[in-house]
PDB file of C-alpha atoms in Angstrom:
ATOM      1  CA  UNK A   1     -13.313  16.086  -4.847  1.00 47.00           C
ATOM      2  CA  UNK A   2     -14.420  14.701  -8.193  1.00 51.00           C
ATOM      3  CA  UNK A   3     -15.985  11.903  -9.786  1.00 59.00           C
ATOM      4  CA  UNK A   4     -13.066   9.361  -9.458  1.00 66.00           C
ATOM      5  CA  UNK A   5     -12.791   9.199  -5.607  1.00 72.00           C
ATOM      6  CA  UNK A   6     -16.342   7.363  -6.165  1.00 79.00           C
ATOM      7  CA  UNK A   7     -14.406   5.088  -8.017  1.00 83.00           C
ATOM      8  CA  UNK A   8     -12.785   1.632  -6.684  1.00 87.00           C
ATOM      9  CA  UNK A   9      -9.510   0.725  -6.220  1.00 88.00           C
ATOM     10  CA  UNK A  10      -9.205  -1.585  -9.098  1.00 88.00           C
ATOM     11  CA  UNK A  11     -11.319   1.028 -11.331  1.00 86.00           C
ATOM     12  CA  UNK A  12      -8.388   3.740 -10.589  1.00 84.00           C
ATOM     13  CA  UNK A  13      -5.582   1.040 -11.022  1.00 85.00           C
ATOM     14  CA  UNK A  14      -7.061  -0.451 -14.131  1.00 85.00           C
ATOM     15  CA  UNK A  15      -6.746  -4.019 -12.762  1.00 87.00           C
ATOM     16  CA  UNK A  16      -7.431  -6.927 -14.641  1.00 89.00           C
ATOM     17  CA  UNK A  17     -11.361  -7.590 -14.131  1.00 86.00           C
ATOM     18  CA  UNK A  18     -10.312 -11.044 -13.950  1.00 90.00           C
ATOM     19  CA  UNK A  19      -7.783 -10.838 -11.244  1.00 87.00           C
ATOM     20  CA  UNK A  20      -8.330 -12.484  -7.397  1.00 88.00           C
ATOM     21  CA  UNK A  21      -8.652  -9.745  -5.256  1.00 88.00           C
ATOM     22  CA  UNK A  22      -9.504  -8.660  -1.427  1.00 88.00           C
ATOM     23  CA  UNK A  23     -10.694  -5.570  -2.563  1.00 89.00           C
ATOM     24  CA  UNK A  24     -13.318  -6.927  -5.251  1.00 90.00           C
ATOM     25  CA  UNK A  25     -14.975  -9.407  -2.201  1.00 91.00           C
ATOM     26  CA  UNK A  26     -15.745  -6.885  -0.138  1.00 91.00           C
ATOM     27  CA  UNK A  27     -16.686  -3.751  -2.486  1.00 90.00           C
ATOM     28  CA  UNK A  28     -18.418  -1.993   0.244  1.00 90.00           C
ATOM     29  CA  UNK A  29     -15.044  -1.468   2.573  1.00 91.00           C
ATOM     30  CA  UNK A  30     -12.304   0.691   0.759  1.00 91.00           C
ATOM     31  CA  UNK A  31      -9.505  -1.410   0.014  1.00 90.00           C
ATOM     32  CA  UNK A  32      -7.001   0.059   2.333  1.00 89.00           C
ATOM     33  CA  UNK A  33      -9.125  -1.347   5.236  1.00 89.00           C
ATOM     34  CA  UNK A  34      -9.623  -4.488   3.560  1.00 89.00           C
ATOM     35  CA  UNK A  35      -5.401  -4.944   3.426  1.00 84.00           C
ATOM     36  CA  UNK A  36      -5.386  -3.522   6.543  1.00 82.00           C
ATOM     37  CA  UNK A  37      -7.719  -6.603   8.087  1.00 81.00           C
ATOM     38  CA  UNK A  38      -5.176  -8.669   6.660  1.00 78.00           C
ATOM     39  CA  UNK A  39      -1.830  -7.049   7.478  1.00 78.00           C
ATOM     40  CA  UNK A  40      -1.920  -3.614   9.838  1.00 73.00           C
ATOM     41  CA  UNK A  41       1.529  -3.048   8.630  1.00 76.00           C
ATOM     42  CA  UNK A  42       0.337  -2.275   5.080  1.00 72.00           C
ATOM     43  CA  UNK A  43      -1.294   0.229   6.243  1.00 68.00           C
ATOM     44  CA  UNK A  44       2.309   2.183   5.622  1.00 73.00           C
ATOM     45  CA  UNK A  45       2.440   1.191   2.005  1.00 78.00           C
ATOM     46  CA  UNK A  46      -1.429   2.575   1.234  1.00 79.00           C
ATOM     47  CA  UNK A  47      -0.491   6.073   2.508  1.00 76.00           C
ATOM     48  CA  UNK A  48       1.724   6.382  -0.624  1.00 78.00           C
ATOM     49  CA  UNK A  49      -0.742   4.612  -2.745  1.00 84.00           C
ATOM     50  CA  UNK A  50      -2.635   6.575  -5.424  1.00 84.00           C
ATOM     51  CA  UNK A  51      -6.036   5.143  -4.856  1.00 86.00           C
ATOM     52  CA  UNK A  52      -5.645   6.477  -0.490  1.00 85.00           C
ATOM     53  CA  UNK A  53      -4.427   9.657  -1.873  1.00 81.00           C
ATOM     54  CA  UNK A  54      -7.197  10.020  -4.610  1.00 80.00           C
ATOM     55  CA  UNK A  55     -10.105   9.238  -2.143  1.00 82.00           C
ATOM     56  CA  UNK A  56      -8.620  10.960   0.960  1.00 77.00           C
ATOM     57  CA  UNK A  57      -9.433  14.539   1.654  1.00 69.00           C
ATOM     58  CA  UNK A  58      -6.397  15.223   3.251  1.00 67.00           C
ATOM     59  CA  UNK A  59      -4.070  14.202   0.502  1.00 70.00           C
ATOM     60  CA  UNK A  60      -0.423  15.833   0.165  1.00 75.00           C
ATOM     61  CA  UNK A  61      -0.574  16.084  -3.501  1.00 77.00           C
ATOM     62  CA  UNK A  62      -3.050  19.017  -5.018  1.00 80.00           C
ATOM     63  CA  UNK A  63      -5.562  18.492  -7.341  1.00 79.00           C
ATOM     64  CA  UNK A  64      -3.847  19.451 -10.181  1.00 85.00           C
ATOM     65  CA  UNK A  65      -1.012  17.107  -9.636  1.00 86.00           C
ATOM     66  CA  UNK A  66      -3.203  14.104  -8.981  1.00 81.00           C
ATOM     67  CA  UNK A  67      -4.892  14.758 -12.196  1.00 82.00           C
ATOM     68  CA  UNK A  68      -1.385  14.773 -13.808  1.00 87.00           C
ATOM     69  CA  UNK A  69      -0.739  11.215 -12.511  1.00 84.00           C
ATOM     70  CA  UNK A  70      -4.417   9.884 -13.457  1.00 82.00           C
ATOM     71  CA  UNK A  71      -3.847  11.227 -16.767  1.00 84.00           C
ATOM     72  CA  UNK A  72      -0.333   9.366 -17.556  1.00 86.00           C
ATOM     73  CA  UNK A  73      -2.038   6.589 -16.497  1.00 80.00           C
ATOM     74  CA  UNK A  74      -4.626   7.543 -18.922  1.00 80.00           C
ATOM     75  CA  UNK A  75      -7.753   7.691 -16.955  1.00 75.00           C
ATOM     76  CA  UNK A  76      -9.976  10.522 -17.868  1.00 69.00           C
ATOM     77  CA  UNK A  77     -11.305  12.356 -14.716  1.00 63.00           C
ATOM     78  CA  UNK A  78     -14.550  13.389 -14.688  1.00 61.00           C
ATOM     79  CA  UNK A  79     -15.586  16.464 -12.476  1.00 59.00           C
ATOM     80  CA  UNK A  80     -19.019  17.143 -10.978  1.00 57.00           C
ATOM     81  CA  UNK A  81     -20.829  19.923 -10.371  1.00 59.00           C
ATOM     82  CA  UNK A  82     -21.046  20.953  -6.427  1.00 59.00           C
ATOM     83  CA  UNK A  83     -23.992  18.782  -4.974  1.00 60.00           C
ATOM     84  CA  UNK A  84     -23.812  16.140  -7.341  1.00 58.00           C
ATOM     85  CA  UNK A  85     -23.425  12.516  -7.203  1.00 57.00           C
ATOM     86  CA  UNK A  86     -22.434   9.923  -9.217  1.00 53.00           C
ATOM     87  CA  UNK A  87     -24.909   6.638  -9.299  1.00 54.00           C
ATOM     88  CA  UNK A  88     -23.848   3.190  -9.074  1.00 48.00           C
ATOM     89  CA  UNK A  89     -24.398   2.674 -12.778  1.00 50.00           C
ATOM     90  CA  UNK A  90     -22.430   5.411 -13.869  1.00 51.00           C
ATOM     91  CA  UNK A  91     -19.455   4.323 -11.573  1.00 47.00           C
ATOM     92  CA  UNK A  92     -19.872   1.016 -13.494  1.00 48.00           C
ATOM     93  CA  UNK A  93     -19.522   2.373 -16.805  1.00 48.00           C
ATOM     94  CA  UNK A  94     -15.886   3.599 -16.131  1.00 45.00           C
TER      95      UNK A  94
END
């Protein structure tokens, strides 16, 4: 889709960077399947959550209207050519 569904969960929520989280300890996982490890009924409140929606390819909203909601939030989205790929440092910059 586009640059941000490289992103992290607490990159797209803007979360404190000095917050306790799940997510953050296990960076490799998405953070759906950390919760989920935790409590397999969250699993019901991250279907409705904008990071699942943002990274999944089969999400209900279109394109345009997740961009709406990333830019109230005031995230800039970044798109990439076809083929391209974001690198580790350049997710870090965001």
């Amino acid at each position: 889709m586009t640059l941000i569904s490289q992103w992290r969960c607490w990159q797209i929520m803007q979360c404190d960077p000095d917050a306790k989280c799940s997510a953050k300890e296990h960076p490799e996982e998405e953070c759906w399947n950390v919760i989920g490890a935790h409590d397999p009924c969250s699993f019901n409140i991250c279907r409705d959550c904008l990071v699942y929606v943002v990274k999944k390819k089969d999400a209900v909203l279109s394109e345009e209207e997740i961009r709406s909601i990333l830019a109230h939030k005031g995230i800039e989205l970044v798109v990439l050519p076809a083929g391209c790929q974001a690198s580790s440092a350049d997710l870090e910059k965001v």
